[in-house]
Structures are given as C-alpha cells and as structure tokens.
PDB file of C-alpha atoms in Angstrom:
ATOM      1  CA  UNK A   1      -4.469  34.501  -8.550  1.00 54.00           C
ATOM      2  CA  UNK A   2      -5.882  31.027  -8.617  1.00 80.00           C
ATOM      3  CA  UNK A   3      -2.561  29.171  -8.474  1.00 93.00           C
ATOM      4  CA  UNK A   4      -0.049  28.340  -5.759  1.00 96.00           C
ATOM      5  CA  UNK A   5       1.849  31.429  -4.742  1.00 96.00           C
ATOM      6  CA  UNK A   6       5.340  31.396  -3.258  1.00 97.00           C
ATOM      7  CA  UNK A   7       7.492  34.173  -1.868  1.00 97.00           C
ATOM      8  CA  UNK A   8      10.133  35.352  -2.142  1.00 97.00           C
ATOM      9  CA  UNK A   9      10.866  34.211  -5.686  1.00 96.00           C
ATOM     10  CA  UNK A  10      14.570  34.774  -5.075  1.00 97.00           C
ATOM     11  CA  UNK A  11      16.515  34.968  -1.846  1.00 97.00           C
ATOM     12  CA  UNK A  12      20.232  35.501  -1.420  1.00 98.00           C
ATOM     13  CA  UNK A  13      21.533  35.115   2.095  1.00 97.00           C
ATOM     14  CA  UNK A  14      24.765  34.704   3.953  1.00 97.00           C
ATOM     15  CA  UNK A  15      25.801  31.442   5.491  1.00 97.00           C
ATOM     16  CA  UNK A  16      24.523  31.175   9.063  1.00 97.00           C
ATOM     17  CA  UNK A  17      21.468  33.374   8.586  1.00 98.00           C
ATOM     18  CA  UNK A  18      17.894  32.133   8.984  1.00 98.00           C
ATOM     19  CA  UNK A  19      15.414  32.267   6.096  1.00 98.00           C
ATOM     20  CA  UNK A  20      11.653  31.914   5.813  1.00 98.00           C
ATOM     21  CA  UNK A  21       9.891  30.821   2.656  1.00 98.00           C
ATOM     22  CA  UNK A  22       6.177  31.234   2.258  1.00 97.00           C
ATOM     23  CA  UNK A  23       3.584  29.234   0.351  1.00 97.00           C
ATOM     24  CA  UNK A  24      -0.031  30.171  -0.267  1.00 96.00           C
ATOM     25  CA  UNK A  25      -1.812  27.106  -1.679  1.00 95.00           C
ATOM     26  CA  UNK A  26      -4.846  26.968  -3.921  1.00 95.00           C
ATOM     27  CA  UNK A  27      -7.931  27.776  -1.894  1.00 92.00           C
ATOM     28  CA  UNK A  28      -9.633  24.640  -0.602  1.00 90.00           C
ATOM     29  CA  UNK A  29      -6.672  22.332  -1.162  1.00 92.00           C
ATOM     30  CA  UNK A  30      -6.098  20.351   2.029  1.00 90.00           C
ATOM     31  CA  UNK A  31      -2.805  18.748   0.988  1.00 92.00           C
ATOM     32  CA  UNK A  32       0.363  20.818   0.897  1.00 95.00           C
ATOM     33  CA  UNK A  33       3.879  19.632   0.014  1.00 96.00           C
ATOM     34  CA  UNK A  34       7.348  21.124   0.159  1.00 97.00           C
ATOM     35  CA  UNK A  35      10.037  19.830  -2.175  1.00 96.00           C
ATOM     36  CA  UNK A  36      13.459  21.130  -3.056  1.00 96.00           C
ATOM     37  CA  UNK A  37      15.252  20.857  -6.356  1.00 94.00           C
ATOM     38  CA  UNK A  38      18.974  21.333  -6.691  1.00 91.00           C
ATOM     39  CA  UNK A  39      20.544  22.159 -10.056  1.00 82.00           C
ATOM     40  CA  UNK A  40      20.060  19.271 -12.457  1.00 74.00           C
ATOM     41  CA  UNK A  41      18.468  17.109  -9.790  1.00 80.00           C
ATOM     42  CA  UNK A  42      15.027  15.703  -9.185  1.00 84.00           C
ATOM     43  CA  UNK A  43      12.590  16.891  -6.586  1.00 91.00           C
ATOM     44  CA  UNK A  44      13.492  15.922  -3.036  1.00 92.00           C
ATOM     45  CA  UNK A  45      10.494  15.500  -0.727  1.00 92.00           C
ATOM     46  CA  UNK A  46      10.730  17.588   2.447  1.00 95.00           C
ATOM     47  CA  UNK A  47       7.398  17.662   4.267  1.00 95.00           C
ATOM     48  CA  UNK A  48       3.696  17.036   3.698  1.00 93.00           C
ATOM     49  CA  UNK A  49       0.620  18.500   5.415  1.00 93.00           C
ATOM     50  CA  UNK A  50      -2.877  17.064   5.100  1.00 90.00           C
ATOM     51  CA  UNK A  51      -5.726  18.859   6.808  1.00 85.00           C
ATOM     52  CA  UNK A  52      -5.418  18.757  10.582  1.00 84.00           C
ATOM     53  CA  UNK A  53      -3.319  15.586  10.641  1.00 87.00           C
ATOM     54  CA  UNK A  54       0.219  15.563  11.977  1.00 89.00           C
ATOM     55  CA  UNK A  55       2.595  16.490   9.140  1.00 91.00           C
ATOM     56  CA  UNK A  56       4.870  13.924   7.510  1.00 91.00           C
ATOM     57  CA  UNK A  57       8.301  15.410   8.234  1.00 92.00           C
ATOM     58  CA  UNK A  58      10.277  12.391   7.088  1.00 90.00           C
ATOM     59  CA  UNK A  59      12.032  14.273   4.281  1.00 92.00           C
ATOM     60  CA  UNK A  60      13.452  17.155   6.305  1.00 95.00           C
ATOM     61  CA  UNK A  61      17.250  16.830   5.936  1.00 94.00           C
ATOM     62  CA  UNK A  62      18.205  18.157   9.365  1.00 94.00           C
ATOM     63  CA  UNK A  63      16.787  19.817  12.461  1.00 95.00           C
ATOM     64  CA  UNK A  64      17.685  23.186  10.931  1.00 97.00           C
ATOM     65  CA  UNK A  65      14.611  22.749   8.731  1.00 98.00           C
ATOM     66  CA  UNK A  66      11.081  23.205  10.016  1.00 97.00           C
ATOM     67  CA  UNK A  67       7.707  24.027   8.542  1.00 96.00           C
ATOM     68  CA  UNK A  68       4.318  24.987   9.774  1.00 95.00           C
ATOM     69  CA  UNK A  69       0.932  25.454   8.260  1.00 94.00           C
ATOM     70  CA  UNK A  70      -1.343  27.884   9.971  1.00 84.00           C
ATOM     71  CA  UNK A  71      -5.095  27.590   9.781  1.00 81.00           C
ATOM     72  CA  UNK A  72      -4.834  24.825   7.216  1.00 77.00           C
ATOM     73  CA  UNK A  73      -3.790  27.300   4.552  1.00 90.00           C
ATOM     74  CA  UNK A  74      -0.538  29.266   4.315  1.00 95.00           C
ATOM     75  CA  UNK A  75       2.672  27.399   5.057  1.00 96.00           C
ATOM     76  CA  UNK A  76       6.104  28.670   6.041  1.00 97.00           C
ATOM     77  CA  UNK A  77       9.332  26.707   5.597  1.00 98.00           C
ATOM     78  CA  UNK A  78      12.098  27.924   7.883  1.00 98.00           C
ATOM     79  CA  UNK A  79      15.769  27.115   7.466  1.00 98.00           C
ATOM     80  CA  UNK A  80      17.961  28.080  10.401  1.00 98.00           C
ATOM     81  CA  UNK A  81      21.695  28.711  10.219  1.00 98.00           C
ATOM     82  CA  UNK A  82      21.749  28.267   6.462  1.00 98.00           C
ATOM     83  CA  UNK A  83      24.579  26.373   4.813  1.00 97.00           C
ATOM     84  CA  UNK A  84      25.809  26.563   1.213  1.00 96.00           C
ATOM     85  CA  UNK A  85      24.392  23.105   0.513  1.00 95.00           C
ATOM     86  CA  UNK A  86      20.919  24.499   1.251  1.00 97.00           C
ATOM     87  CA  UNK A  87      21.082  26.443  -2.013  1.00 96.00           C
ATOM     88  CA  UNK A  88      18.266  25.119  -4.199  1.00 97.00           C
ATOM     89  CA  UNK A  89      14.813  25.929  -5.529  1.00 96.00           C
ATOM     90  CA  UNK A  90      12.196  25.244  -2.885  1.00 98.00           C
ATOM     91  CA  UNK A  91       8.918  24.211  -4.468  1.00 97.00           C
ATOM     92  CA  UNK A  92       5.554  24.153  -2.775  1.00 97.00           C
ATOM     93  CA  UNK A  93       2.628  22.177  -4.155  1.00 96.00           C
ATOM     94  CA  UNK A  94      -0.975  21.733  -3.136  1.00 94.00           C
ATOM     95  CA  UNK A  95      -3.584  19.202  -4.064  1.00 91.00           C
ATOM     96  CA  UNK A  96      -7.303  18.849  -3.564  1.00 89.00           C
ATOM     97  CA  UNK A  97      -7.084  15.112  -4.222  1.00 85.00           C
ATOM     98  CA  UNK A  98      -3.613  13.534  -3.866  1.00 83.00           C
ATOM     99  CA  UNK A  99      -4.983  10.195  -5.098  1.00 81.00           C
ATOM    100  CA  UNK A 100      -5.385  11.807  -8.504  1.00 83.00           C
ATOM    101  CA  UNK A 101      -1.631  12.380  -8.621  1.00 84.00           C
ATOM    102  CA  UNK A 102      -2.113  15.988  -9.575  1.00 88.00           C
ATOM    103  CA  UNK A 103       0.022  18.322  -7.524  1.00 92.00           C
ATOM    104  CA  UNK A 104      -0.162  21.997  -8.412  1.00 94.00           C
ATOM    105  CA  UNK A 105       3.225  23.608  -7.961  1.00 96.00           C
ATOM    106  CA  UNK A 106       4.152  27.185  -7.306  1.00 96.00           C
ATOM    107  CA  UNK A 107       6.984  28.767  -9.258  1.00 95.00           C
ATOM    108  CA  UNK A 108       9.373  28.158  -6.403  1.00 96.00           C
ATOM    109  CA  UNK A 109      11.681  30.164  -4.183  1.00 97.00           C
ATOM    110  CA  UNK A 110      15.288  30.148  -5.400  1.00 97.00           C
ATOM    111  CA  UNK A 111      17.603  30.236  -2.381  1.00 97.00           C
ATOM    112  CA  UNK A 112      21.265  31.072  -2.737  1.00 97.00           C
ATOM    113  CA  UNK A 113      23.476  30.820   0.331  1.00 97.00           C
ATOM    114  CA  UNK A 114      26.792  32.627  -0.038  1.00 95.00           C
TER     115      UNK A 114
ATOM    116  CA  UNK B   1      19.107   3.160  -3.894  1.00 72.00           C
ATOM    117  CA  UNK B   2      16.868   5.854  -5.325  1.00 81.00           C
ATOM    118  CA  UNK B   3      13.132   5.220  -5.412  1.00 86.00           C
ATOM    119  CA  UNK B   4      12.951   6.308  -9.046  1.00 91.00           C
ATOM    120  CA  UNK B   5      15.709   6.266 -11.681  1.00 92.00           C
ATOM    121  CA  UNK B   6      15.689   7.912 -15.071  1.00 94.00           C
ATOM    122  CA  UNK B   7      18.173   8.381 -17.883  1.00 91.00           C
ATOM    123  CA  UNK B   8      18.979  12.113 -17.721  1.00 91.00           C
ATOM    124  CA  UNK B   9      19.480  12.367 -21.494  1.00 90.00           C
ATOM    125  CA  UNK B  10      19.429  14.666 -23.283  1.00 94.00           C
ATOM    126  CA  UNK B  11      17.506  13.045 -26.069  1.00 96.00           C
ATOM    127  CA  UNK B  12      18.007  15.163 -29.185  1.00 97.00           C
ATOM    128  CA  UNK B  13      15.448  14.341 -31.865  1.00 97.00           C
ATOM    129  CA  UNK B  14      14.190  16.022 -35.041  1.00 97.00           C
ATOM    130  CA  UNK B  15      10.640  17.280 -35.350  1.00 97.00           C
ATOM    131  CA  UNK B  16       8.264  14.497 -36.270  1.00 97.00           C
ATOM    132  CA  UNK B  17      10.332  11.769 -34.654  1.00 97.00           C
ATOM    133  CA  UNK B  18       9.068   9.214 -32.189  1.00 98.00           C
ATOM    134  CA  UNK B  19      10.926   9.082 -28.889  1.00 97.00           C
ATOM    135  CA  UNK B  20      10.543   6.915 -25.807  1.00 96.00           C
ATOM    136  CA  UNK B  21      11.802   7.228 -22.244  1.00 92.00           C
ATOM    137  CA  UNK B  22      11.900   4.629 -19.525  1.00 94.00           C
ATOM    138  CA  UNK B  23      11.888   4.998 -15.801  1.00 94.00           C
ATOM    139  CA  UNK B  24      12.550   2.288 -13.216  1.00 95.00           C
ATOM    140  CA  UNK B  25      11.263   2.198  -9.660  1.00 92.00           C
ATOM    141  CA  UNK B  26      12.688   0.251  -6.742  1.00 90.00           C
ATOM    142  CA  UNK B  27       9.677  -0.396  -4.535  1.00 82.00           C
ATOM    143  CA  UNK B  28       7.517  -3.227  -5.841  1.00 79.00           C
ATOM    144  CA  UNK B  29       4.723  -2.003  -3.574  1.00 80.00           C
ATOM    145  CA  UNK B  30       4.394   1.194  -5.567  1.00 75.00           C
ATOM    146  CA  UNK B  31       0.789   2.043  -6.184  1.00 79.00           C
ATOM    147  CA  UNK B  32       0.416   4.784  -8.737  1.00 89.00           C
ATOM    148  CA  UNK B  33       2.531   6.265 -11.468  1.00 92.00           C
ATOM    149  CA  UNK B  34       2.607   9.548 -13.298  1.00 94.00           C
ATOM    150  CA  UNK B  35       4.562  11.560 -15.829  1.00 96.00           C
ATOM    151  CA  UNK B  36       5.164  15.240 -15.173  1.00 96.00           C
ATOM    152  CA  UNK B  37       6.647  17.781 -17.537  1.00 97.00           C
ATOM    153  CA  UNK B  38       8.976  20.565 -16.427  1.00 95.00           C
ATOM    154  CA  UNK B  39       9.974  23.383 -18.743  1.00 95.00           C
ATOM    155  CA  UNK B  40      13.287  25.121 -18.157  1.00 91.00           C
ATOM    156  CA  UNK B  41      13.200  27.128 -14.911  1.00 88.00           C
ATOM    157  CA  UNK B  42       9.483  26.448 -14.513  1.00 92.00           C
ATOM    158  CA  UNK B  43       7.463  24.377 -12.094  1.00 93.00           C
ATOM    159  CA  UNK B  44       6.527  20.755 -12.880  1.00 94.00           C
ATOM    160  CA  UNK B  45       3.072  20.056 -14.256  1.00 95.00           C
ATOM    161  CA  UNK B  46       1.165  16.798 -14.514  1.00 94.00           C
ATOM    162  CA  UNK B  47       1.344  15.377 -18.036  1.00 96.00           C
ATOM    163  CA  UNK B  48      -0.537  12.125 -17.541  1.00 95.00           C
ATOM    164  CA  UNK B  49      -1.245   9.275 -15.179  1.00 92.00           C
ATOM    165  CA  UNK B  50      -0.013   5.786 -16.047  1.00 93.00           C
ATOM    166  CA  UNK B  51      -2.584   3.013 -15.865  1.00 89.00           C
ATOM    167  CA  UNK B  52      -1.877  -0.704 -15.578  1.00 88.00           C
ATOM    168  CA  UNK B  53      -3.281  -1.423 -19.012  1.00 90.00           C
ATOM    169  CA  UNK B  54      -1.425   1.468 -20.622  1.00 91.00           C
ATOM    170  CA  UNK B  55      -3.041   4.670 -21.764  1.00 95.00           C
ATOM    171  CA  UNK B  56      -2.862   7.211 -24.512  1.00 95.00           C
ATOM    172  CA  UNK B  57      -3.433  10.942 -24.604  1.00 95.00           C
ATOM    173  CA  UNK B  58      -3.090  12.284 -28.099  1.00 96.00           C
ATOM    174  CA  UNK B  59       0.519  11.824 -29.188  1.00 97.00           C
ATOM    175  CA  UNK B  60       1.566  10.540 -25.758  1.00 97.00           C
ATOM    176  CA  UNK B  61       1.393   6.904 -24.668  1.00 97.00           C
ATOM    177  CA  UNK B  62       2.272   5.667 -21.196  1.00 97.00           C
ATOM    178  CA  UNK B  63       2.954   2.042 -20.289  1.00 96.00           C
ATOM    179  CA  UNK B  64       3.514   0.219 -17.006  1.00 94.00           C
ATOM    180  CA  UNK B  65       5.442  -3.020 -16.581  1.00 92.00           C
ATOM    181  CA  UNK B  66       5.014  -4.157 -12.979  1.00 90.00           C
ATOM    182  CA  UNK B  67       7.021  -7.357 -13.441  1.00 91.00           C
ATOM    183  CA  UNK B  68      10.115  -5.404 -14.481  1.00 91.00           C
ATOM    184  CA  UNK B  69       9.230  -2.343 -12.409  1.00 92.00           C
ATOM    185  CA  UNK B  70       9.412   0.256 -15.105  1.00 92.00           C
ATOM    186  CA  UNK B  71       7.174   2.755 -16.778  1.00 95.00           C
ATOM    187  CA  UNK B  72       7.598   4.304 -20.176  1.00 96.00           C
ATOM    188  CA  UNK B  73       6.495   7.372 -22.083  1.00 97.00           C
ATOM    189  CA  UNK B  74       6.276   7.391 -25.864  1.00 97.00           C
ATOM    190  CA  UNK B  75       5.907  10.622 -27.788  1.00 98.00           C
ATOM    191  CA  UNK B  76       4.913  10.375 -31.439  1.00 98.00           C
ATOM    192  CA  UNK B  77       5.306  13.100 -34.060  1.00 98.00           C
ATOM    193  CA  UNK B  78       7.483  15.247 -31.772  1.00 98.00           C
ATOM    194  CA  UNK B  79       6.887  19.002 -31.787  1.00 98.00           C
ATOM    195  CA  UNK B  80       9.327  21.753 -30.906  1.00 97.00           C
ATOM    196  CA  UNK B  81       7.042  22.531 -27.990  1.00 97.00           C
ATOM    197  CA  UNK B  82       7.643  19.063 -26.541  1.00 98.00           C
ATOM    198  CA  UNK B  83      11.159  20.157 -25.561  1.00 98.00           C
ATOM    199  CA  UNK B  84      11.220  19.887 -21.781  1.00 97.00           C
ATOM    200  CA  UNK B  85      12.310  17.620 -18.949  1.00 96.00           C
ATOM    201  CA  UNK B  86      10.007  14.689 -18.283  1.00 97.00           C
ATOM    202  CA  UNK B  87       9.765  13.557 -14.672  1.00 96.00           C
ATOM    203  CA  UNK B  88       8.692  10.085 -13.650  1.00 95.00           C
ATOM    204  CA  UNK B  89       6.665  10.051 -10.429  1.00 94.00           C
ATOM    205  CA  UNK B  90       5.836   7.101  -8.215  1.00 92.00           C
ATOM    206  CA  UNK B  91       3.360   6.908  -5.367  1.00 87.00           C
ATOM    207  CA  UNK B  92       3.966   4.122  -2.808  1.00 80.00           C
ATOM    208  CA  UNK B  93       1.185   1.851  -1.595  1.00 69.00           C
ATOM    209  CA  UNK B  94       2.233   2.341   2.036  1.00 67.00           C
ATOM    210  CA  UNK B  95       1.685   6.083   1.804  1.00 70.00           C
ATOM    211  CA  UNK B  96      -0.547   7.144  -1.017  1.00 66.00           C
ATOM    212  CA  UNK B  97       0.019  10.799  -0.233  1.00 74.00           C
ATOM    213  CA  UNK B  98       3.743  10.635  -0.848  1.00 82.00           C
ATOM    214  CA  UNK B  99       5.187  11.170  -4.311  1.00 90.00           C
ATOM    215  CA  UNK B 100       8.730  10.287  -5.359  1.00 91.00           C
ATOM    216  CA  UNK B 101      10.076  12.181  -8.340  1.00 93.00           C
ATOM    217  CA  UNK B 102      12.812  11.016 -10.677  1.00 93.00           C
ATOM    218  CA  UNK B 103      15.576  13.388 -11.747  1.00 92.00           C
ATOM    219  CA  UNK B 104      14.000  13.727 -15.162  1.00 94.00           C
ATOM    220  CA  UNK B 105      14.866  13.021 -18.780  1.00 96.00           C
ATOM    221  CA  UNK B 106      15.626  16.033 -20.929  1.00 95.00           C
ATOM    222  CA  UNK B 107      14.167  16.121 -24.425  1.00 97.00           C
ATOM    223  CA  UNK B 108      15.316  18.545 -27.127  1.00 97.00           C
ATOM    224  CA  UNK B 109      13.255  18.568 -30.299  1.00 97.00           C
ATOM    225  CA  UNK B 110      15.148  20.245 -33.167  1.00 96.00           C
ATOM    226  CA  UNK B 111      13.686  21.777 -36.319  1.00 95.00           C
TER     227      UNK B 111
END
C-alpha cells in the first residue's frame, strides 16, 4: 500500500520480555517519527530520524527503549524487559516535508504488557 | 508543564451547532501550529495548519493568538461526521522537525 505500515497491529507480552515493533514508512519520506499514546492521553514523542542525520532520541523514556532505521527506510523500535507501564499504542509517522506539518501516521501497534 | 494543553471535553453539541476549542502552548518560541483529527481507535490525520492571520477551510476556522499563546478551532454547522478528537500540535522554533501534540479535545455531534 501507499501508506505507513506498522506491524504487529497487536502484541500481548509478559512483563520482562523484549518486543520489536516495525514501521515501513511511505516511500521517499526521509523523516520518520515514533510516538506512543496511552489510553486517553496525547501523543508522546519518542524518537525522530531524518535522512542520514543522527536521530533525535530525546523522547525515549528509558534505556530499555531503542530504535534504528536501516537504509533510511524501515525502522524498528525495540523495548527490552517490558514493564506494564509500557502498555500503549506505538504510532509511527513519516513525512516528506516536516515543515509542512503533515505527518502521515500508521495505524499503530497496540502493546499490552501483562 | 506540558508543552500543549487542551480541554479534554467532551463537547456534546447538536448537529448544525457552532463549536470552538482552544489550546494553549507554553513555549513562546513556538514556530508553527496545526490541528489534527483523530477518530476513535484510528491514527491522527492533519486537519489544517494555523496561520498567523487566521485561516479558513470550509466550515473550519483556525486562529492564532501569539500574545496569549493560544490557538483555536471553530467548527460551524457541525455534522455527525465531525465527531472525533481534535489534537492541537505545536512545532518549536528551536527544532522545526519536532512536533508536540496535545491530549486532544473530544467532540460528539448528536442528531
């Protein structure tokens, strides 16, 4: 499809396990963002990639969270030793022109940590 | 203090009503402003940008007040399909690639 694709759409895991969430941005979009949204809350910025520049990791809540973007395209967000407070919807967005303000979001990966 | 604050609502209005939401931002150096719409259990989508002089897109009007650090969204002649959560988004001058999202204002338009 032409939109941002995220997988898995739903993930249930046990506390302490590691999880990987994948994002496939719109082809040609150099900017890629990860946000998370807890129930009834706004979007919390996690990390931002732009082309080959060093990522802006200022939103990652702890060192259990990491993300990479290979080849300037697909990105993976990894959460190690998951905790119950990590339960949220993790949203990926891409943009061809961030100055326009238009971020194209995927449908999200809903993570539930038991 | 949060970068962006919004009244969570919900705002319950009848079809055809006019409704307005405000959003305040804390950083006076904020550069750009936007309204996004998020339907229940869906991803956010850009509704409109907010320009300094105010701007209109059909039934939607956005205003910016830099002195008081707030932006507003006015919806005229509300439709059932306008029911959604409206997210205020702010882009700081010091990092134009970063976007801060408010928690959203929920709108329910009733028949």
